[in-house]
PDB file of C-alpha atoms and ligand atoms in Angstrom:
ATOM      1  CA  MET F 530     146.965 150.384 132.289  1.00  0.00           C
ATOM      2  CA  LYS F 531     146.769 146.836 130.952  1.00  0.00           C
ATOM      3  CA  ASN F 532     147.841 143.800 132.937  1.00  0.00           C
ATOM      4  CA  ILE F 533     151.280 142.375 132.210  1.00  0.00           C
ATOM      5  CA  VAL F 534     151.416 138.644 131.586  1.00  0.00           C
ATOM      6  CA  LEU F 535     154.692 136.724 131.658  1.00  0.00           C
ATOM      7  CA  VAL F 536     154.835 133.490 129.701  1.00  0.00           C
ATOM      8  CA  GLY F 537     157.741 131.293 128.665  1.00  0.00           C
ATOM      9  CA  PHE F 538     159.480 128.044 129.417  1.00  0.00           C
ATOM     10  CA  MET F 539     160.093 126.741 132.942  1.00  0.00           C
ATOM     11  CA  GLY F 540     163.079 128.391 134.594  1.00  0.00           C
ATOM     12  CA  THR F 541     163.122 131.531 132.460  1.00  0.00           C
ATOM     13  CA  GLY F 542     162.494 133.726 135.501  1.00  0.00           C
ATOM     14  CA  LYS F 543     158.766 134.483 135.193  1.00  0.00           C
ATOM     15  CA  SER F 544     158.126 134.443 138.951  1.00  0.00           C
ATOM     16  CA  VAL F 545     161.209 136.271 140.162  1.00  0.00           C
ATOM     17  CA  VAL F 546     160.915 138.896 137.411  1.00  0.00           C
ATOM     18  CA  GLY F 547     157.132 139.147 137.858  1.00  0.00           C
ATOM     19  CA  LYS F 548     157.396 139.816 141.605  1.00  0.00           C
ATOM     20  CA  ARG F 549     159.919 142.620 141.125  1.00  0.00           C
ATOM     21  CA  LEU F 550     158.024 144.090 138.220  1.00  0.00           C
ATOM     22  CA  ALA F 551     154.794 144.154 140.225  1.00  0.00           C
ATOM     23  CA  LYS F 552     156.554 145.850 143.136  1.00  0.00           C
ATOM     24  CA  GLU F 553     158.063 148.463 140.871  1.00  0.00           C
ATOM     25  CA  LEU F 554     154.761 149.210 139.116  1.00  0.00           C
ATOM     26  CA  LYS F 555     152.672 148.949 142.310  1.00  0.00           C
ATOM     27  CA  MET F 556     150.621 146.175 140.794  1.00  0.00           C
ATOM     28  CA  ARG F 557     149.538 142.894 142.365  1.00  0.00           C
ATOM     29  CA  PHE F 558     151.514 139.754 141.512  1.00  0.00           C
ATOM     30  CA  ILE F 559     149.702 136.545 140.616  1.00  0.00           C
ATOM     31  CA  SER F 560     151.366 133.194 139.959  1.00  0.00           C
ATOM     32  CA  THR F 561     148.973 130.703 138.370  1.00  0.00           C
ATOM     33  CA  ASP F 562     151.044 127.807 139.764  1.00  0.00           C
ATOM     34  CA  ASP F 563     150.724 129.179 143.313  1.00  0.00           C
ATOM     35  CA  ILE F 564     146.955 129.599 142.973  1.00  0.00           C
ATOM     36  CA  ILE F 565     146.611 126.039 141.659  1.00  0.00           C
ATOM     37  CA  GLU F 566     148.593 124.684 144.628  1.00  0.00           C
ATOM     38  CA  ASP F 567     146.490 126.746 147.066  1.00  0.00           C
ATOM     39  CA  MET F 568     143.232 125.590 145.518  1.00  0.00           C
ATOM     40  CA  GLU F 569     144.286 121.963 145.366  1.00  0.00           C
ATOM     41  CA  LYS F 570     146.096 122.067 148.732  1.00  0.00           C
ATOM     42  CA  ARG F 571     148.906 119.937 147.257  1.00  0.00           C
ATOM     43  CA  PRO F 572     152.053 120.554 145.240  1.00  0.00           C
ATOM     44  CA  ILE F 573     152.025 120.477 141.429  1.00  0.00           C
ATOM     45  CA  ALA F 574     154.222 117.362 141.373  1.00  0.00           C
ATOM     46  CA  GLU F 575     151.549 115.533 143.370  1.00  0.00           C
ATOM     47  CA  ILE F 576     148.735 116.794 141.122  1.00  0.00           C
ATOM     48  CA  PHE F 577     150.605 115.420 138.082  1.00  0.00           C
ATOM     49  CA  ALA F 578     151.450 112.123 139.809  1.00  0.00           C
ATOM     50  CA  LYS F 579     148.039 111.401 141.315  1.00  0.00           C
ATOM     51  CA  SER F 580     145.563 113.129 138.985  1.00  0.00           C
ATOM     52  CA  GLY F 581     147.548 113.382 135.732  1.00  0.00           C
ATOM     53  CA  GLU F 582     148.555 116.240 133.452  1.00  0.00           C
ATOM     54  CA  PRO F 583     145.112 116.618 131.749  1.00  0.00           C
ATOM     55  CA  TYR F 584     143.556 117.285 135.166  1.00  0.00           C
ATOM     56  CA  PHE F 585     146.283 119.834 135.955  1.00  0.00           C
ATOM     57  CA  ARG F 586     145.636 121.599 132.622  1.00  0.00           C
ATOM     58  CA  LYS F 587     141.906 121.752 133.361  1.00  0.00           C
ATOM     59  CA  VAL F 588     142.503 123.452 136.719  1.00  0.00           C
ATOM     60  CA  GLU F 589     145.149 125.699 135.124  1.00  0.00           C
ATOM     61  CA  LYS F 590     142.632 126.836 132.513  1.00  0.00           C
ATOM     62  CA  GLU F 591     140.121 127.860 135.185  1.00  0.00           C
ATOM     63  CA  VAL F 592     142.817 129.726 137.094  1.00  0.00           C
ATOM     64  CA  ILE F 593     144.078 131.483 133.951  1.00  0.00           C
ATOM     65  CA  SER F 594     140.571 132.586 133.110  1.00  0.00           C
ATOM     66  CA  GLN F 595     140.062 134.143 136.577  1.00  0.00           C
ATOM     67  CA  ALA F 596     143.519 135.718 136.688  1.00  0.00           C
ATOM     68  CA  ALA F 597     143.116 137.171 133.179  1.00  0.00           C
ATOM     69  CA  ASP F 598     139.999 138.999 134.295  1.00  0.00           C
ATOM     70  CA  SER F 599     141.735 140.775 137.235  1.00  0.00           C
ATOM     71  CA  GLU F 600     142.743 144.452 137.120  1.00  0.00           C
ATOM     72  CA  ASN F 601     146.165 145.955 137.685  1.00  0.00           C
ATOM     73  CA  VAL F 602     148.041 142.676 137.968  1.00  0.00           C
ATOM     74  CA  VAL F 603     151.273 141.097 136.822  1.00  0.00           C
ATOM     75  CA  ILE F 604     150.561 137.449 136.022  1.00  0.00           C
ATOM     76  CA  ALA F 605     153.234 134.737 135.848  1.00  0.00           C
ATOM     77  CA  ALA F 606     151.620 131.922 133.884  1.00  0.00           C
ATOM     78  CA  GLY F 607     152.884 128.338 134.203  1.00  0.00           C
ATOM     79  CA  GLY F 608     155.227 127.351 131.367  1.00  0.00           C
ATOM     80  CA  GLY F 609     152.665 125.130 129.633  1.00  0.00           C
ATOM     81  CA  ALA F 610     149.689 127.474 129.934  1.00  0.00           C
ATOM     82  CA  VAL F 611     150.081 128.880 126.416  1.00  0.00           C
ATOM     83  CA  LEU F 612     149.696 125.426 124.838  1.00  0.00           C
ATOM     84  CA  ASP F 613     145.971 126.048 125.061  1.00  0.00           C
ATOM     85  CA  GLU F 614     145.150 128.674 122.453  1.00  0.00           C
ATOM     86  CA  GLU F 615     142.121 129.873 124.411  1.00  0.00           C
ATOM     87  CA  ASN F 616     144.358 130.631 127.378  1.00  0.00           C
ATOM     88  CA  ILE F 617     146.595 132.995 125.432  1.00  0.00           C
ATOM     89  CA  ALA F 618     143.616 134.642 123.736  1.00  0.00           C
ATOM     90  CA  ILE F 619     141.943 135.286 127.079  1.00  0.00           C
ATOM     91  CA  LEU F 620     145.168 136.596 128.634  1.00  0.00           C
ATOM     92  CA  LYS F 621     145.561 139.044 125.750  1.00  0.00           C
ATOM     93  CA  LYS F 622     142.121 140.599 126.313  1.00  0.00           C
ATOM     94  CA  LYS F 623     143.236 142.670 129.288  1.00  0.00           C
ATOM     95  CA  GLY F 624     146.959 142.057 129.198  1.00  0.00           C
ATOM     96  CA  ILE F 625     150.180 142.594 127.317  1.00  0.00           C
ATOM     97  CA  VAL F 626     151.813 139.186 126.957  1.00  0.00           C
ATOM     98  CA  VAL F 627     155.602 139.072 127.258  1.00  0.00           C
ATOM     99  CA  CYS F 628     157.537 135.847 126.648  1.00  0.00           C
ATOM    100  CA  LEU F 629     160.816 135.316 128.525  1.00  0.00           C
ATOM    101  CA  ASN F 630     163.316 133.131 126.653  1.00  0.00           C
ATOM    102  CA  ALA F 631     166.523 131.416 127.768  1.00  0.00           C
ATOM    103  CA  ALA F 632     168.863 128.795 126.308  1.00  0.00           C
ATOM    104  CA  PRO F 633     168.180 125.153 127.267  1.00  0.00           C
ATOM    105  CA  GLU F 634     171.460 124.990 129.231  1.00  0.00           C
ATOM    106  CA  ALA F 635     170.502 128.095 131.237  1.00  0.00           C
ATOM    107  CA  VAL F 636     167.096 126.589 131.972  1.00  0.00           C
ATOM    108  CA  TYR F 637     168.782 123.388 133.110  1.00  0.00           C
ATOM    109  CA  GLU F 638     171.142 125.290 135.427  1.00  0.00           C
ATOM    110  CA  ARG F 639     168.240 127.217 136.946  1.00  0.00           C
ATOM    111  CA  THR F 640     165.937 124.238 137.409  1.00  0.00           C
ATOM    112  CA  LYS F 641     168.281 121.392 138.378  1.00  0.00           C
ATOM    113  CA  LYS F 642     168.209 122.108 142.134  1.00  0.00           C
ATOM    114  CA  HIS F 643     164.422 121.940 142.249  1.00  0.00           C
ATOM    115  CA  LYS F 644     162.324 118.829 142.061  1.00  0.00           C
ATOM    116  CA  HIS F 645     158.900 120.478 141.893  1.00  0.00           C
ATOM    117  CA  ARG F 646     158.646 120.467 138.077  1.00  0.00           C
ATOM    118  CA  PRO F 647     157.347 116.999 137.179  1.00  0.00           C
ATOM    119  CA  LEU F 648     158.050 117.400 133.446  1.00  0.00           C
ATOM    120  CA  LEU F 649     161.781 117.793 134.141  1.00  0.00           C
ATOM    121  CA  ASN F 650     162.119 114.944 136.646  1.00  0.00           C
ATOM    122  CA  VAL F 651     163.536 112.625 133.974  1.00  0.00           C
ATOM    123  CA  ASP F 652     166.874 110.872 133.296  1.00  0.00           C
ATOM    124  CA  ASP F 653     168.067 113.340 130.660  1.00  0.00           C
ATOM    125  CA  PRO F 654     166.543 116.724 131.509  1.00  0.00           C
ATOM    126  CA  VAL F 655     168.593 118.703 128.950  1.00  0.00           C
ATOM    127  CA  SER F 656     167.213 116.614 126.059  1.00  0.00           C
ATOM    128  CA  LYS F 657     163.722 116.927 127.519  1.00  0.00           C
ATOM    129  CA  ILE F 658     164.093 120.708 127.798  1.00  0.00           C
ATOM    130  CA  LYS F 659     165.229 120.929 124.140  1.00  0.00           C
ATOM    131  CA  GLU F 660     162.426 118.672 122.948  1.00  0.00           C
ATOM    132  CA  LEU F 661     159.724 120.596 124.821  1.00  0.00           C
ATOM    133  CA  MET F 662     161.150 123.978 123.776  1.00  0.00           C
ATOM    134  CA  ASP F 663     161.061 122.978 120.095  1.00  0.00           C
ATOM    135  CA  LYS F 664     157.527 121.681 120.393  1.00  0.00           C
ATOM    136  CA  ARG F 665     156.340 124.783 122.201  1.00  0.00           C
ATOM    137  CA  ALA F 666     158.150 127.417 120.128  1.00  0.00           C
ATOM    138  CA  PRO F 667     155.117 128.195 117.898  1.00  0.00           C
ATOM    139  CA  TYR F 668     152.961 128.772 120.991  1.00  0.00           C
ATOM    140  CA  TYR F 669     155.445 131.047 122.759  1.00  0.00           C
ATOM    141  CA  ALA F 670     155.785 132.968 119.486  1.00  0.00           C
ATOM    142  CA  LYS F 671     152.204 134.172 119.941  1.00  0.00           C
ATOM    143  CA  ALA F 672     153.182 136.516 122.796  1.00  0.00           C
ATOM    144  CA  ASP F 673     153.107 140.244 122.036  1.00  0.00           C
ATOM    145  CA  TYR F 674     156.808 140.633 122.905  1.00  0.00           C
ATOM    146  CA  GLN F 675     159.839 138.368 123.271  1.00  0.00           C
ATOM    147  CA  ILE F 676     162.782 138.952 125.591  1.00  0.00           C
ATOM    148  CA  ASN F 677     165.972 136.927 125.363  1.00  0.00           C
ATOM    149  CA  THR F 678     167.089 136.940 128.989  1.00  0.00           C
ATOM    150  CA  SER F 679     170.575 135.496 128.270  1.00  0.00           C
ATOM    151  CA  GLY F 680     173.169 137.495 130.132  1.00  0.00           C
ATOM    152  CA  MET F 681     170.561 139.791 131.669  1.00  0.00           C
ATOM    153  CA  SER F 682     170.084 140.337 135.397  1.00  0.00           C
ATOM    154  CA  VAL F 683     166.586 140.330 136.928  1.00  0.00           C
ATOM    155  CA  PRO F 684     166.508 144.175 137.266  1.00  0.00           C
ATOM    156  CA  GLU F 685     167.558 144.453 133.607  1.00  0.00           C
ATOM    157  CA  VAL F 686     164.723 142.199 132.484  1.00  0.00           C
ATOM    158  CA  VAL F 687     162.292 144.222 134.626  1.00  0.00           C
ATOM    159  CA  LYS F 688     163.541 147.456 133.056  1.00  0.00           C
ATOM    160  CA  GLU F 689     163.188 146.012 129.574  1.00  0.00           C
ATOM    161  CA  ILE F 690     159.595 144.941 130.222  1.00  0.00           C
ATOM    162  CA  ILE F 691     158.734 148.406 131.520  1.00  0.00           C
ATOM    163  CA  LYS F 692     160.275 149.890 128.386  1.00  0.00           C
ATOM    164  CA  ILE F 693     158.564 147.679 125.829  1.00  0.00           C
ATOM    165  CA  THR F 694     155.144 147.801 127.486  1.00  0.00           C
ATOM    166  CA  ASN F 695     155.318 151.554 128.202  1.00  0.00           C
ATOM    167  CA  ALA F 696     154.266 150.714 131.763  1.00  0.00           C
TER     168      ALA F 696
HETATM  169  C1  S3P S 734     154.868 123.495 133.428  1.00  0.00           C
HETATM  170  C2  S3P S 734     155.476 124.554 134.043  1.00  0.00           C
HETATM  171  C3  S3P S 734     155.405 124.794 135.494  1.00  0.00           C
HETATM  172  C4  S3P S 734     154.123 124.185 136.080  1.00  0.00           C
HETATM  173  C5  S3P S 734     153.998 122.740 135.679  1.00  0.00           C
HETATM  174  C6  S3P S 734     153.997 122.525 134.163  1.00  0.00           C
HETATM  175  C7  S3P S 734     155.037 123.315 131.968  1.00  0.00           C
HETATM  176  O1  S3P S 734     155.450 126.193 135.758  1.00  0.00           O
HETATM  177  O2  S3P S 734     152.991 124.905 135.636  1.00  0.00           O
HETATM  178  O3  S3P S 734     155.065 122.045 136.279  1.00  0.00           O
HETATM  179  O4  S3P S 734     154.282 122.553 131.350  1.00  0.00           O
HETATM  180  O5  S3P S 734     155.919 123.991 131.386  1.00  0.00           O
HETATM  181  P1  S3P S 734     156.799 127.100 135.671  1.00  0.00           P
HETATM  182  O6  S3P S 734     156.944 127.515 134.233  1.00  0.00           O
HETATM  183  O7  S3P S 734     156.493 128.252 136.556  1.00  0.00           O
HETATM  184  O8  S3P S 734     157.915 126.256 136.160  1.00  0.00           O
END
């Protein structure tokens, strides 16, 4: 059984879906963001603010490389992880990569209560979400499968992933 890797924009449900999927398939759940925060002993917002995004991406790359080499895991990758082509290539070696998609407005609704995503802590988050989504579309398109989560519940998304990956 290959690993299952969830990619996609912030707020598309990678963590919540990934946890349930892992439980259902009796696999281990790994969130690259959580590992980065554990390793760095500080929240992502602080890493961005004090050390900058390039530093965050460097740590993220190391974490992706370790996670990608694990067995029997569901991996939720941070939303920007696929911007590095080596990251997606390495994740595909042992994993099936599934991209979760949602409309910008849905992402805004899901993320507005939280302040831990530094890229969305701006004056006009909806415009920022649209701009980043457009820029990143070609990278997300490299996933093996795409799921449009609009109107789907978490259990429905989990079921769909199990179906398309034959897990
Ligand atoms: C980021 C997404 C975040 C986190 C960081 C940067 C991005 O993860 O890695 O804030 O560039 O899209 P989530 O997608 O889990 O929010």
